CSV table of C-alpha atoms in Angstrom, one decimal:
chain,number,residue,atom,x,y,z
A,1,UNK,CA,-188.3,-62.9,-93.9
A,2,UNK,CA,-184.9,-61.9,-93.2
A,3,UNK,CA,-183.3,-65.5,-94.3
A,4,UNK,CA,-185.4,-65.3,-97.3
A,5,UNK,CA,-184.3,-61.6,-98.7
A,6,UNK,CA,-181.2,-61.7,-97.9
A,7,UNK,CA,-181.3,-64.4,-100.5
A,8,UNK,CA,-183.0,-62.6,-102.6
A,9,UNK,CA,-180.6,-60.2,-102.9
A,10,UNK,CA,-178.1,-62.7,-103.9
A,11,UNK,CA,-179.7,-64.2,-106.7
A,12,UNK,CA,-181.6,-60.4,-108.1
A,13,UNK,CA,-178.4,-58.5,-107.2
A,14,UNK,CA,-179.2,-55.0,-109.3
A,15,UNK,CA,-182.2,-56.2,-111.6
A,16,UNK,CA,-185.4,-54.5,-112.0
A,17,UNK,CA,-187.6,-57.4,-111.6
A,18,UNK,CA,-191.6,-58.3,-112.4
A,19,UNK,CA,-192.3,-61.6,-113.0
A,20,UNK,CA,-190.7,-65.1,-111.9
A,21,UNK,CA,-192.7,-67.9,-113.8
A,22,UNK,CA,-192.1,-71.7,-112.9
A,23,UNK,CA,-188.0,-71.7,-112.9
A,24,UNK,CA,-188.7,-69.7,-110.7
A,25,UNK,CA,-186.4,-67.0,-111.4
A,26,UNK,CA,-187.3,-63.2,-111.8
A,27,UNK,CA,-187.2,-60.8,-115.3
A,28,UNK,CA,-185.2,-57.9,-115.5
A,29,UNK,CA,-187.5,-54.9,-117.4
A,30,UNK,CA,-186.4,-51.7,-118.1
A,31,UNK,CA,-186.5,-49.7,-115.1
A,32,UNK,CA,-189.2,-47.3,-116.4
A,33,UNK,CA,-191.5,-50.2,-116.2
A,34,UNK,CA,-194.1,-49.5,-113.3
A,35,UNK,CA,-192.9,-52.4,-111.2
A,36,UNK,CA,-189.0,-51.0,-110.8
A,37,UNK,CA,-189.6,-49.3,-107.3
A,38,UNK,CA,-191.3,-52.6,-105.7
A,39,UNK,CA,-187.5,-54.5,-105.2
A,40,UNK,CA,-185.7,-51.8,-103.8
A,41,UNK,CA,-188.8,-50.9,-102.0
A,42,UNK,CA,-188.4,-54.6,-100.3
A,43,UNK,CA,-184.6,-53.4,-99.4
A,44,UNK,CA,-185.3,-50.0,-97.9
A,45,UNK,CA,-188.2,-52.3,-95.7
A,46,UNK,CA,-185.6,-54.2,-94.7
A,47,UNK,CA,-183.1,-51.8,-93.9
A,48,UNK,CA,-185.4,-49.9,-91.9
A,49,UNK,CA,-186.5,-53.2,-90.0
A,50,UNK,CA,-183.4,-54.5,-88.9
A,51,UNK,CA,-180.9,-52.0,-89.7
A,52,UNK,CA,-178.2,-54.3,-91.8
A,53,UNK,CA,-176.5,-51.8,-94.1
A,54,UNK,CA,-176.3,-54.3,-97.1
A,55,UNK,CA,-180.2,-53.7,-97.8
A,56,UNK,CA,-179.2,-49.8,-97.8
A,57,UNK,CA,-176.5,-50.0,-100.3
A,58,UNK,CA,-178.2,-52.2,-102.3
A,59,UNK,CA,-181.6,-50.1,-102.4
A,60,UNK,CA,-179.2,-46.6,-103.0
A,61,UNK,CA,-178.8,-45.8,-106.2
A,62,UNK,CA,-182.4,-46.7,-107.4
A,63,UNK,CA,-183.5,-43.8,-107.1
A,64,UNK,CA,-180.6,-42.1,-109.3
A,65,UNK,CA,-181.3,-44.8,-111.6
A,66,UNK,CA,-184.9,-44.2,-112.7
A,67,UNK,CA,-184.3,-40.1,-112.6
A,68,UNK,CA,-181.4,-40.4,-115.0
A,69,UNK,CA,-184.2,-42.4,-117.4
A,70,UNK,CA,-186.4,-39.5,-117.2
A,71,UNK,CA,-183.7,-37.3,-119.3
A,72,UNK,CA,-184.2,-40.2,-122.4
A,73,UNK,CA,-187.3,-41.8,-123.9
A,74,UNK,CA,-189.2,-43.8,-121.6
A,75,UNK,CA,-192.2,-44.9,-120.6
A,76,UNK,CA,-193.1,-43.0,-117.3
A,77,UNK,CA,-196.7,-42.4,-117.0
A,78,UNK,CA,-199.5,-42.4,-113.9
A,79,UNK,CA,-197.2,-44.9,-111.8
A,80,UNK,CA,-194.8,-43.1,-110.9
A,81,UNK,CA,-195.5,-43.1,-107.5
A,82,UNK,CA,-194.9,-46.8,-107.8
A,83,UNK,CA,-191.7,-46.6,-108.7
A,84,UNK,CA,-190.4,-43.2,-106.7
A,85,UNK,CA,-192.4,-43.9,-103.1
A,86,UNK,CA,-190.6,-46.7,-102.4
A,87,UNK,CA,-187.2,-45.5,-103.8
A,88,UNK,CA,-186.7,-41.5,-103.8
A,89,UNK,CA,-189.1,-40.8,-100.8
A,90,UNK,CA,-188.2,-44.0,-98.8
A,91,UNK,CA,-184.5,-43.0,-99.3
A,92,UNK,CA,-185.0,-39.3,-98.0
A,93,UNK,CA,-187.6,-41.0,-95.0
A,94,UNK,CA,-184.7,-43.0,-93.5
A,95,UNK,CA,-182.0,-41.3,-94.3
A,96,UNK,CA,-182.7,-37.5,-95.2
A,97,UNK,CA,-181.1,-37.6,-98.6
A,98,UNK,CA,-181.3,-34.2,-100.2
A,99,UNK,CA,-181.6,-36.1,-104.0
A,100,UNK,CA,-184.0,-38.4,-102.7
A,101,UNK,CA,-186.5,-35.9,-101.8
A,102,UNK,CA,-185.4,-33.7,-104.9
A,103,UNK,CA,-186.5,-36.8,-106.9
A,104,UNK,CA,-189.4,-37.1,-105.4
A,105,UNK,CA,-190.7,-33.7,-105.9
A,106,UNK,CA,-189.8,-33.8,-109.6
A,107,UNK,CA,-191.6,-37.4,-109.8
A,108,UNK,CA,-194.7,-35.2,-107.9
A,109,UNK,CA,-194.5,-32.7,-110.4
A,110,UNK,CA,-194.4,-35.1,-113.2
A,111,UNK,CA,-197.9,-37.4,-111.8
A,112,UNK,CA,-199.9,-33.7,-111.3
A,113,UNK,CA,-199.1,-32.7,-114.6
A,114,UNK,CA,-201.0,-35.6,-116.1
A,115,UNK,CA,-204.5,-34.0,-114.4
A,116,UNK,CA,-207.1,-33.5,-116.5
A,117,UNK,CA,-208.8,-30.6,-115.1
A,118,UNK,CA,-212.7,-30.6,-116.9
A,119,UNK,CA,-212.4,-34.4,-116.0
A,120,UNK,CA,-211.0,-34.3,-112.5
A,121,UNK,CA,-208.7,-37.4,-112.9
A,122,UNK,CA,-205.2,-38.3,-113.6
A,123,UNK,CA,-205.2,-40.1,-117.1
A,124,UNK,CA,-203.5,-43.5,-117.3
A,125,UNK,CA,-200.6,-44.3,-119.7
A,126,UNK,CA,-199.7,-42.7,-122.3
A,127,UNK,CA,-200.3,-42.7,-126.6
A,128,UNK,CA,-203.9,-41.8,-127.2
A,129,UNK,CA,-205.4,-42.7,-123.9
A,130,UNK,CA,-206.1,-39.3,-123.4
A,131,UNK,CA,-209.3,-39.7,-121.4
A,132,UNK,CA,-208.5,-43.0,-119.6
A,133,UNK,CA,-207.9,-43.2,-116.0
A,134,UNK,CA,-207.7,-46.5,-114.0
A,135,UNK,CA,-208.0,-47.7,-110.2
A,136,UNK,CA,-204.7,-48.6,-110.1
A,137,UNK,CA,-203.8,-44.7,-109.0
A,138,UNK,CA,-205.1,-44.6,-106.0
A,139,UNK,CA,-201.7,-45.5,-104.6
A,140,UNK,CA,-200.0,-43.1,-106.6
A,141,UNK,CA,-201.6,-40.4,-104.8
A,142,UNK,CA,-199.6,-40.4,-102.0
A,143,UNK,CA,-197.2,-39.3,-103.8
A,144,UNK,CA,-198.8,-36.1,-104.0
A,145,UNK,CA,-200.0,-35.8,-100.9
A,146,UNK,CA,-196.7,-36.4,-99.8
A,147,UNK,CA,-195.2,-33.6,-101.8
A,148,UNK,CA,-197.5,-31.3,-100.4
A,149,UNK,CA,-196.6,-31.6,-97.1
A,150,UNK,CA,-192.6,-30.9,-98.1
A,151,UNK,CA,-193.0,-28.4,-100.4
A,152,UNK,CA,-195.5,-26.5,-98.5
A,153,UNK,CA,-197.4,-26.1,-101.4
A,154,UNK,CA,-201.2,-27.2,-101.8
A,155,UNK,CA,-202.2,-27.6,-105.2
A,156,UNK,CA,-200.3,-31.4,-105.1
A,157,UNK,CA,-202.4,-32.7,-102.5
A,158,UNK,CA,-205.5,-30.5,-104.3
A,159,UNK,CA,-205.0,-33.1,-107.5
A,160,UNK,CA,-204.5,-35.7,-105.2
A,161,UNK,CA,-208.0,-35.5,-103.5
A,162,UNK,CA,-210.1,-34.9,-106.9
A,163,UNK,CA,-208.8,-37.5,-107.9
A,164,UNK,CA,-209.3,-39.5,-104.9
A,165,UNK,CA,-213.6,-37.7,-105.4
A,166,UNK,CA,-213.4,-38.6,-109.2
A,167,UNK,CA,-212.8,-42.5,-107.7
A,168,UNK,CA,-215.4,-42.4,-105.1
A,169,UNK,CA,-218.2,-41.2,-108.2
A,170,UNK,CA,-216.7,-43.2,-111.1
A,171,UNK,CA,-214.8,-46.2,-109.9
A,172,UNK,CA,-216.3,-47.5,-106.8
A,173,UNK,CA,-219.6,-49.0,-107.1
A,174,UNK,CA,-222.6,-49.1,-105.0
A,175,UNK,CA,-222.2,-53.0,-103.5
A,176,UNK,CA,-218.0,-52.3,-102.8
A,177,UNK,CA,-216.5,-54.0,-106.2
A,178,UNK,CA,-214.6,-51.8,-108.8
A,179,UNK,CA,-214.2,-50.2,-112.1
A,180,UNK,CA,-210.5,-50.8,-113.7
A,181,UNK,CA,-210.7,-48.1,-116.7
A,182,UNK,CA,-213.0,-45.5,-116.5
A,183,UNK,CA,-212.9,-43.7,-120.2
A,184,UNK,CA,-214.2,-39.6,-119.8
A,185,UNK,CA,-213.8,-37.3,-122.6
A,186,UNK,CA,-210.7,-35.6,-122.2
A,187,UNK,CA,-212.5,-32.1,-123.0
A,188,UNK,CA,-215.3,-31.7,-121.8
A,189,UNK,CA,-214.6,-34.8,-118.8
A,190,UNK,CA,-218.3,-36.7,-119.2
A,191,UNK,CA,-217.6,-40.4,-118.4
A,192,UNK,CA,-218.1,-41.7,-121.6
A,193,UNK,CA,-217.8,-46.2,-120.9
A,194,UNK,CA,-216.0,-48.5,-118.6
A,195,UNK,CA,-213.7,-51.0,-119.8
A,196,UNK,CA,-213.4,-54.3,-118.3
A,197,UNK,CA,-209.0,-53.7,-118.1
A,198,UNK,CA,-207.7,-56.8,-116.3
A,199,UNK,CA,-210.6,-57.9,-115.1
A,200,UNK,CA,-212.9,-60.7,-116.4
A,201,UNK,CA,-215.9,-57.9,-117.8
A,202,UNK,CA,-216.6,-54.6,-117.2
A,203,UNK,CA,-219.2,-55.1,-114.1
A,204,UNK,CA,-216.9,-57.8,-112.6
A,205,UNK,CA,-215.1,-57.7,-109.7
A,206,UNK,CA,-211.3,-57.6,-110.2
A,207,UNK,CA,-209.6,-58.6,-107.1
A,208,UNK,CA,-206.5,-56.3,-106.7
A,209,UNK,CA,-208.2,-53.3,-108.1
A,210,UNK,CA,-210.7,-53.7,-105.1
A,211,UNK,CA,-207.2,-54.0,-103.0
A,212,UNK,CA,-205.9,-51.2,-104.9
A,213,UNK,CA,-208.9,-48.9,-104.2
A,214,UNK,CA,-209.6,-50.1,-100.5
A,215,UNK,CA,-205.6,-49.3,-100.1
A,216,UNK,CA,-205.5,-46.3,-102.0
A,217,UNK,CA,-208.8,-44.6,-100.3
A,218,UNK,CA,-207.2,-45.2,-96.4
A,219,UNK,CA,-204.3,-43.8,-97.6
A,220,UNK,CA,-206.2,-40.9,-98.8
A,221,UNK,CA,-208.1,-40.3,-95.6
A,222,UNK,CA,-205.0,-40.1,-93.3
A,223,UNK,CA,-203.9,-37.7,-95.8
A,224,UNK,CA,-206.8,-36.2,-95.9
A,225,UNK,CA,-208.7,-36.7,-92.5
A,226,UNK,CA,-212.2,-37.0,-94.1
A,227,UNK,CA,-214.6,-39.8,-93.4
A,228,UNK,CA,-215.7,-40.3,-97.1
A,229,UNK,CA,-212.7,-41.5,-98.0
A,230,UNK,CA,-212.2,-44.0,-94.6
A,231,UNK,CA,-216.0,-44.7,-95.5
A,232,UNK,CA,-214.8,-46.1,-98.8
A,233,UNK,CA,-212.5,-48.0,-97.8
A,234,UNK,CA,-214.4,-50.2,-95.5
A,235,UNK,CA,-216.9,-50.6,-98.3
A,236,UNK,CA,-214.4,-51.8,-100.7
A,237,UNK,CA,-212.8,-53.8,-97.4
A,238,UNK,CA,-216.0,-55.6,-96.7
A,239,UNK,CA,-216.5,-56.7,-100.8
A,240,UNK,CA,-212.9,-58.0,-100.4
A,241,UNK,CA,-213.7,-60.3,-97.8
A,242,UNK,CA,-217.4,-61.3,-98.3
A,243,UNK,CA,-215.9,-62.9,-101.5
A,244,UNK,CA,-212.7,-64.7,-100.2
A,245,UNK,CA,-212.7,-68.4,-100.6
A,246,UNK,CA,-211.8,-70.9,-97.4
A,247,UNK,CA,-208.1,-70.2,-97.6
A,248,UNK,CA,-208.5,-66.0,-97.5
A,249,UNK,CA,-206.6,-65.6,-100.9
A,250,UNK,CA,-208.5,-64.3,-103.4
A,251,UNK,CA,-209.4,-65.5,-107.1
A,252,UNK,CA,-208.4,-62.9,-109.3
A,253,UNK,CA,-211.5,-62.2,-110.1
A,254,UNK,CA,-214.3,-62.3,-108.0
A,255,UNK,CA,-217.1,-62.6,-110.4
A,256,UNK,CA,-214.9,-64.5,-113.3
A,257,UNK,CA,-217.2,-67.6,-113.6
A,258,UNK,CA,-220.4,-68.8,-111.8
A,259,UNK,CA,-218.3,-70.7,-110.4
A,260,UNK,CA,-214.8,-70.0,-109.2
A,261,UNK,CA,-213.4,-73.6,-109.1
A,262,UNK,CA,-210.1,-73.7,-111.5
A,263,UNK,CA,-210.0,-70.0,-111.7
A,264,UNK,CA,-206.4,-68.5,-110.9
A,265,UNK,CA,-205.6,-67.5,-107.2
A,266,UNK,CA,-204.0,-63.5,-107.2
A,267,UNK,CA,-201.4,-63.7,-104.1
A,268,UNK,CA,-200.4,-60.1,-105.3
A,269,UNK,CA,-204.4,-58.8,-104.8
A,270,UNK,CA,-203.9,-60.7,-101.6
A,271,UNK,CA,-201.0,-59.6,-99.9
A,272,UNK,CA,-201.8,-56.0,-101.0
A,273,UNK,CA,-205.3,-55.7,-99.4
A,274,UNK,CA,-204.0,-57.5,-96.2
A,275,UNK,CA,-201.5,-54.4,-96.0
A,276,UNK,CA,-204.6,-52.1,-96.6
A,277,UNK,CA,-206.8,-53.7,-94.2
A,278,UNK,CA,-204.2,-53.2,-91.5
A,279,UNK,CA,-204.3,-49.4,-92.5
A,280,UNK,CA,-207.8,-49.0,-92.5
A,281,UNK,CA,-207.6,-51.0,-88.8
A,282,UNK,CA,-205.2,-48.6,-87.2
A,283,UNK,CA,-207.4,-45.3,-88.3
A,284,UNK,CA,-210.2,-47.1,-86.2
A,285,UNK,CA,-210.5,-47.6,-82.5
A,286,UNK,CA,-209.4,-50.9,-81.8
A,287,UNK,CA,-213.3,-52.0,-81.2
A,288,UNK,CA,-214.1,-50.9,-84.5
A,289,UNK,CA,-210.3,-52.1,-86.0
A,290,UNK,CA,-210.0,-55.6,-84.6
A,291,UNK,CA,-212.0,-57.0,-87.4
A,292,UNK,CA,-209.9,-56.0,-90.2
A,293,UNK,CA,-206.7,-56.8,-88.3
A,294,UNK,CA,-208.1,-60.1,-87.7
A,295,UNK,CA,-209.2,-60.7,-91.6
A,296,UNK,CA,-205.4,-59.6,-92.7
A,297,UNK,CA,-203.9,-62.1,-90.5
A,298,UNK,CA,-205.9,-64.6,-92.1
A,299,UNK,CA,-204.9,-63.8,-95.3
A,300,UNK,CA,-201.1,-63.5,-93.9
A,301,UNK,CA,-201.5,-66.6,-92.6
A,302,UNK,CA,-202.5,-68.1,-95.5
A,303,UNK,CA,-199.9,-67.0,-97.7
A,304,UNK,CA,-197.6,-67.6,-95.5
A,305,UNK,CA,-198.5,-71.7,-95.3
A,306,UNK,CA,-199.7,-72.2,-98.6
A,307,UNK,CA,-198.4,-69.8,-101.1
A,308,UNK,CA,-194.9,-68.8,-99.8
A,309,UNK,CA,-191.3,-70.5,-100.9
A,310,UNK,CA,-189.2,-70.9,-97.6
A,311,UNK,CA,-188.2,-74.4,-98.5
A,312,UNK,CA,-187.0,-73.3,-102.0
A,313,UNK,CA,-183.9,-71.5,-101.7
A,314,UNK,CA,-183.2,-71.7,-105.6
A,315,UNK,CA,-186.5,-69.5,-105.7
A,316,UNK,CA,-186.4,-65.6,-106.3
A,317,UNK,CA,-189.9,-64.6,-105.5
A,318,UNK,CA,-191.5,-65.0,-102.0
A,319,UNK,CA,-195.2,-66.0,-103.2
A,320,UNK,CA,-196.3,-68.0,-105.7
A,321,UNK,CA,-199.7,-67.9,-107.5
A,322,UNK,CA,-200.0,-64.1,-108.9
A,323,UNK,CA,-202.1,-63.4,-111.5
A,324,UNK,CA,-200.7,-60.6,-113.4
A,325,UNK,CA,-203.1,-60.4,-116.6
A,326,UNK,CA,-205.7,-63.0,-117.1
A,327,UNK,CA,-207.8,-61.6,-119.7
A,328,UNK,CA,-204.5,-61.0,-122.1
A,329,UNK,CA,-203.2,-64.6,-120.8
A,330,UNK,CA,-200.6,-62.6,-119.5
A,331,UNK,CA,-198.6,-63.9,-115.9
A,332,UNK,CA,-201.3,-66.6,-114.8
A,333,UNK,CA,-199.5,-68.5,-112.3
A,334,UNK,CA,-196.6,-67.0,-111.4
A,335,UNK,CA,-194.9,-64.8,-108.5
A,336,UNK,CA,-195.3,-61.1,-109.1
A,337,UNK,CA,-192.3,-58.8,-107.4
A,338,UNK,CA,-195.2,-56.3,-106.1
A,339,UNK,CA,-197.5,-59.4,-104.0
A,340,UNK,CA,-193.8,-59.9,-102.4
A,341,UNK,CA,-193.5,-56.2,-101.9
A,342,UNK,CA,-196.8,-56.1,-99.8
A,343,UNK,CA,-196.1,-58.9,-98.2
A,344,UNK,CA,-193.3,-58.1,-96.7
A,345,UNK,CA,-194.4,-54.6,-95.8
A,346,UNK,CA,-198.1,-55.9,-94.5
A,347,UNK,CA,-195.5,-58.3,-92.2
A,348,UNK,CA,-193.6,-55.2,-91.1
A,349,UNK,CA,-197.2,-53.9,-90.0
A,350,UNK,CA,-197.8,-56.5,-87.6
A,351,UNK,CA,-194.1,-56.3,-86.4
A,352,UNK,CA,-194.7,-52.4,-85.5
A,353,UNK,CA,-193.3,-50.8,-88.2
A,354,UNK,CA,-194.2,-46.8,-87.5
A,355,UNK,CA,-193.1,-45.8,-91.1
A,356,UNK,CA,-195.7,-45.2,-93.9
A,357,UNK,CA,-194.7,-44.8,-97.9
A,358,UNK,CA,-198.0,-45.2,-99.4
């Protein structure tokens, strides 16, 4: 891992990356995009891990970076924590910048403003979308719950846990699979339809938004210390891997086709449910915990033989096989710079990494 991104810092230097189709080499988006934190979020990992101060000047001014595009138009919306988790707070974590956490707060303040209060949800993008919300936000949360804590004030981790109650009634269903886009009325907040988003139909089974919401609703509940939440996430957790194929990386849809043969693997939904199933296993006793540890280290294992590039030192992505957007025919096939980001940090798990950003 360390061979492979210290190379990666070579080749991305200072770009914001996303995608990395068959050349093999990564985009550069704006940096108001929602993938911008997940590279220096890699750095910081990496910096923490092994204490080399390249990854720390290289991951510094990220941080600085997205706040100085919140002064012009841009595009931030519910994924901010996304972006300013693995940049501002990591950055203040590790090092106890004063910016970093001053960024962070003003990234908190910025994700509870977009709370809808008659719906009890934090609405998703931005234009008319007024009443949309998505599963994807779970993992934002943190954000909030982490601003609570330094700020001292409660009302950021109040948002955080209706919304985190508004996913638990609305999103997750009865059998462990997931609503993307939930769409309430933005005045009165009656759930009005779900949409099928990025997944294959509307009562399908999108693979990362199950890792999303298994993720997102552990994080909540060592935030949070209530059972629901924990409850949640082992019924999402046990969806996620009653419908893994032999190799333990999952289609990108569970429920795409009656049958799955040809359908696009998601390393991305992958790596970031293995890093969720190792949260979930350390709130448990080990009895109770072994089994999820157990069903990430598959899954690590897995992408590790079969999906990774070690041999391919032209190659600027870790993983290959993300599915970004199949319904749009959007990034089928290709590495995704968030898979690589939980990757690496579900790897730092099993090394004994103490530190938590989402």
């Amino acid at each position: 891992m360390e061979r492979k991104t210290t190379l990666m810092l070579r080749l991305i230097g200072d770009k914001s990356p996303h995608v990395a189709g068959k050349d093999g080499k990564y985009d550069d988006k704006r940096i108001d995009w929602w993938t911008s934190g997940f590279w220096p979020g890699i750095l910081w990992l990496m910096y923490d891990m092994t204490g080399k101060e390249a990854y720390k000047e290289a991951a510094w001014s990220w941080d600085e970076r997205l706040e100085r595009l919140m002064l012009e138009p841009n595009a931030y919306d519910h994924d901010v924590g996304f972006q300013f988790l693995p940049t501002a707070v990591f950055k203040h974590l590790l090092t106890g910048d004063a910016d970093g956490l001053r960024r962070g707060l003003s990234a908190a303040n910025f994700l509870a403003g977009r709370y809808n209060l008659n719906g009890r949800f934090i609405r998703a993008w931005n234009g008319d979308k007024h009443g949309w919300s998505i599963i994807d936000t779970s993992m934002n949360l943190s954000l909030l719950f982490w601003a609570s804590q330094q700020s001292g004030d409660p009302r950021f981790a109040q948002i955080a846990r209706s919304h985190a109650e508004t996913v638990l009634k609305h999103f997750i269903r009865d059998d462990g699979s997931v609503n993307h886009i939930v769409v309430f009325d933005p005045d009165s907040g009656e759930r009005l339809e779900v949409l099928g988003g990025q997944g294959h139909a509307p009562d399908s089974g999108w693979s990362r938004g199950a890792a999303w919401a298994l993720y997102g609703m552990a994080n909540t509940y060592r935030h949070t210390g209530d059972e629901v939440f924990l409850h949640a996430a082992r019924r999402v957790a046990h969806f996620f891997l009653a419908n893994l194929p032999e190799d333990e990386v999952a289609h990108w849809d569970f429920r795409a086709a009656a049958s799955l043969t040809g359908e696009p693997r998601d390393t991305s939904a992958a790596a970031c449910a293995a890093s969720g199933l190792l949260e979930i296993a350390e709130r448990l006793t080990p009895a109770e915990g072994r089994v999820y540890r157990a069903a990430a280290e598959r899954i690590l294992h897995s992408l590790d033989a079969h999906y990774s590039t070690w041999e391919d030192d032209s190659h600027e992505a870790i993983l290959l096989h993300g599915t970004g957007h199949k319904p749009a025919g959007e990034n089928v096939d290709v590495s995704l710079i968030y898979g690589d980001y939980f990757f690496v940090e579900a790897i730092a798990k099993l090394e004994g990494w103490q530190h938590r950003v989402f």
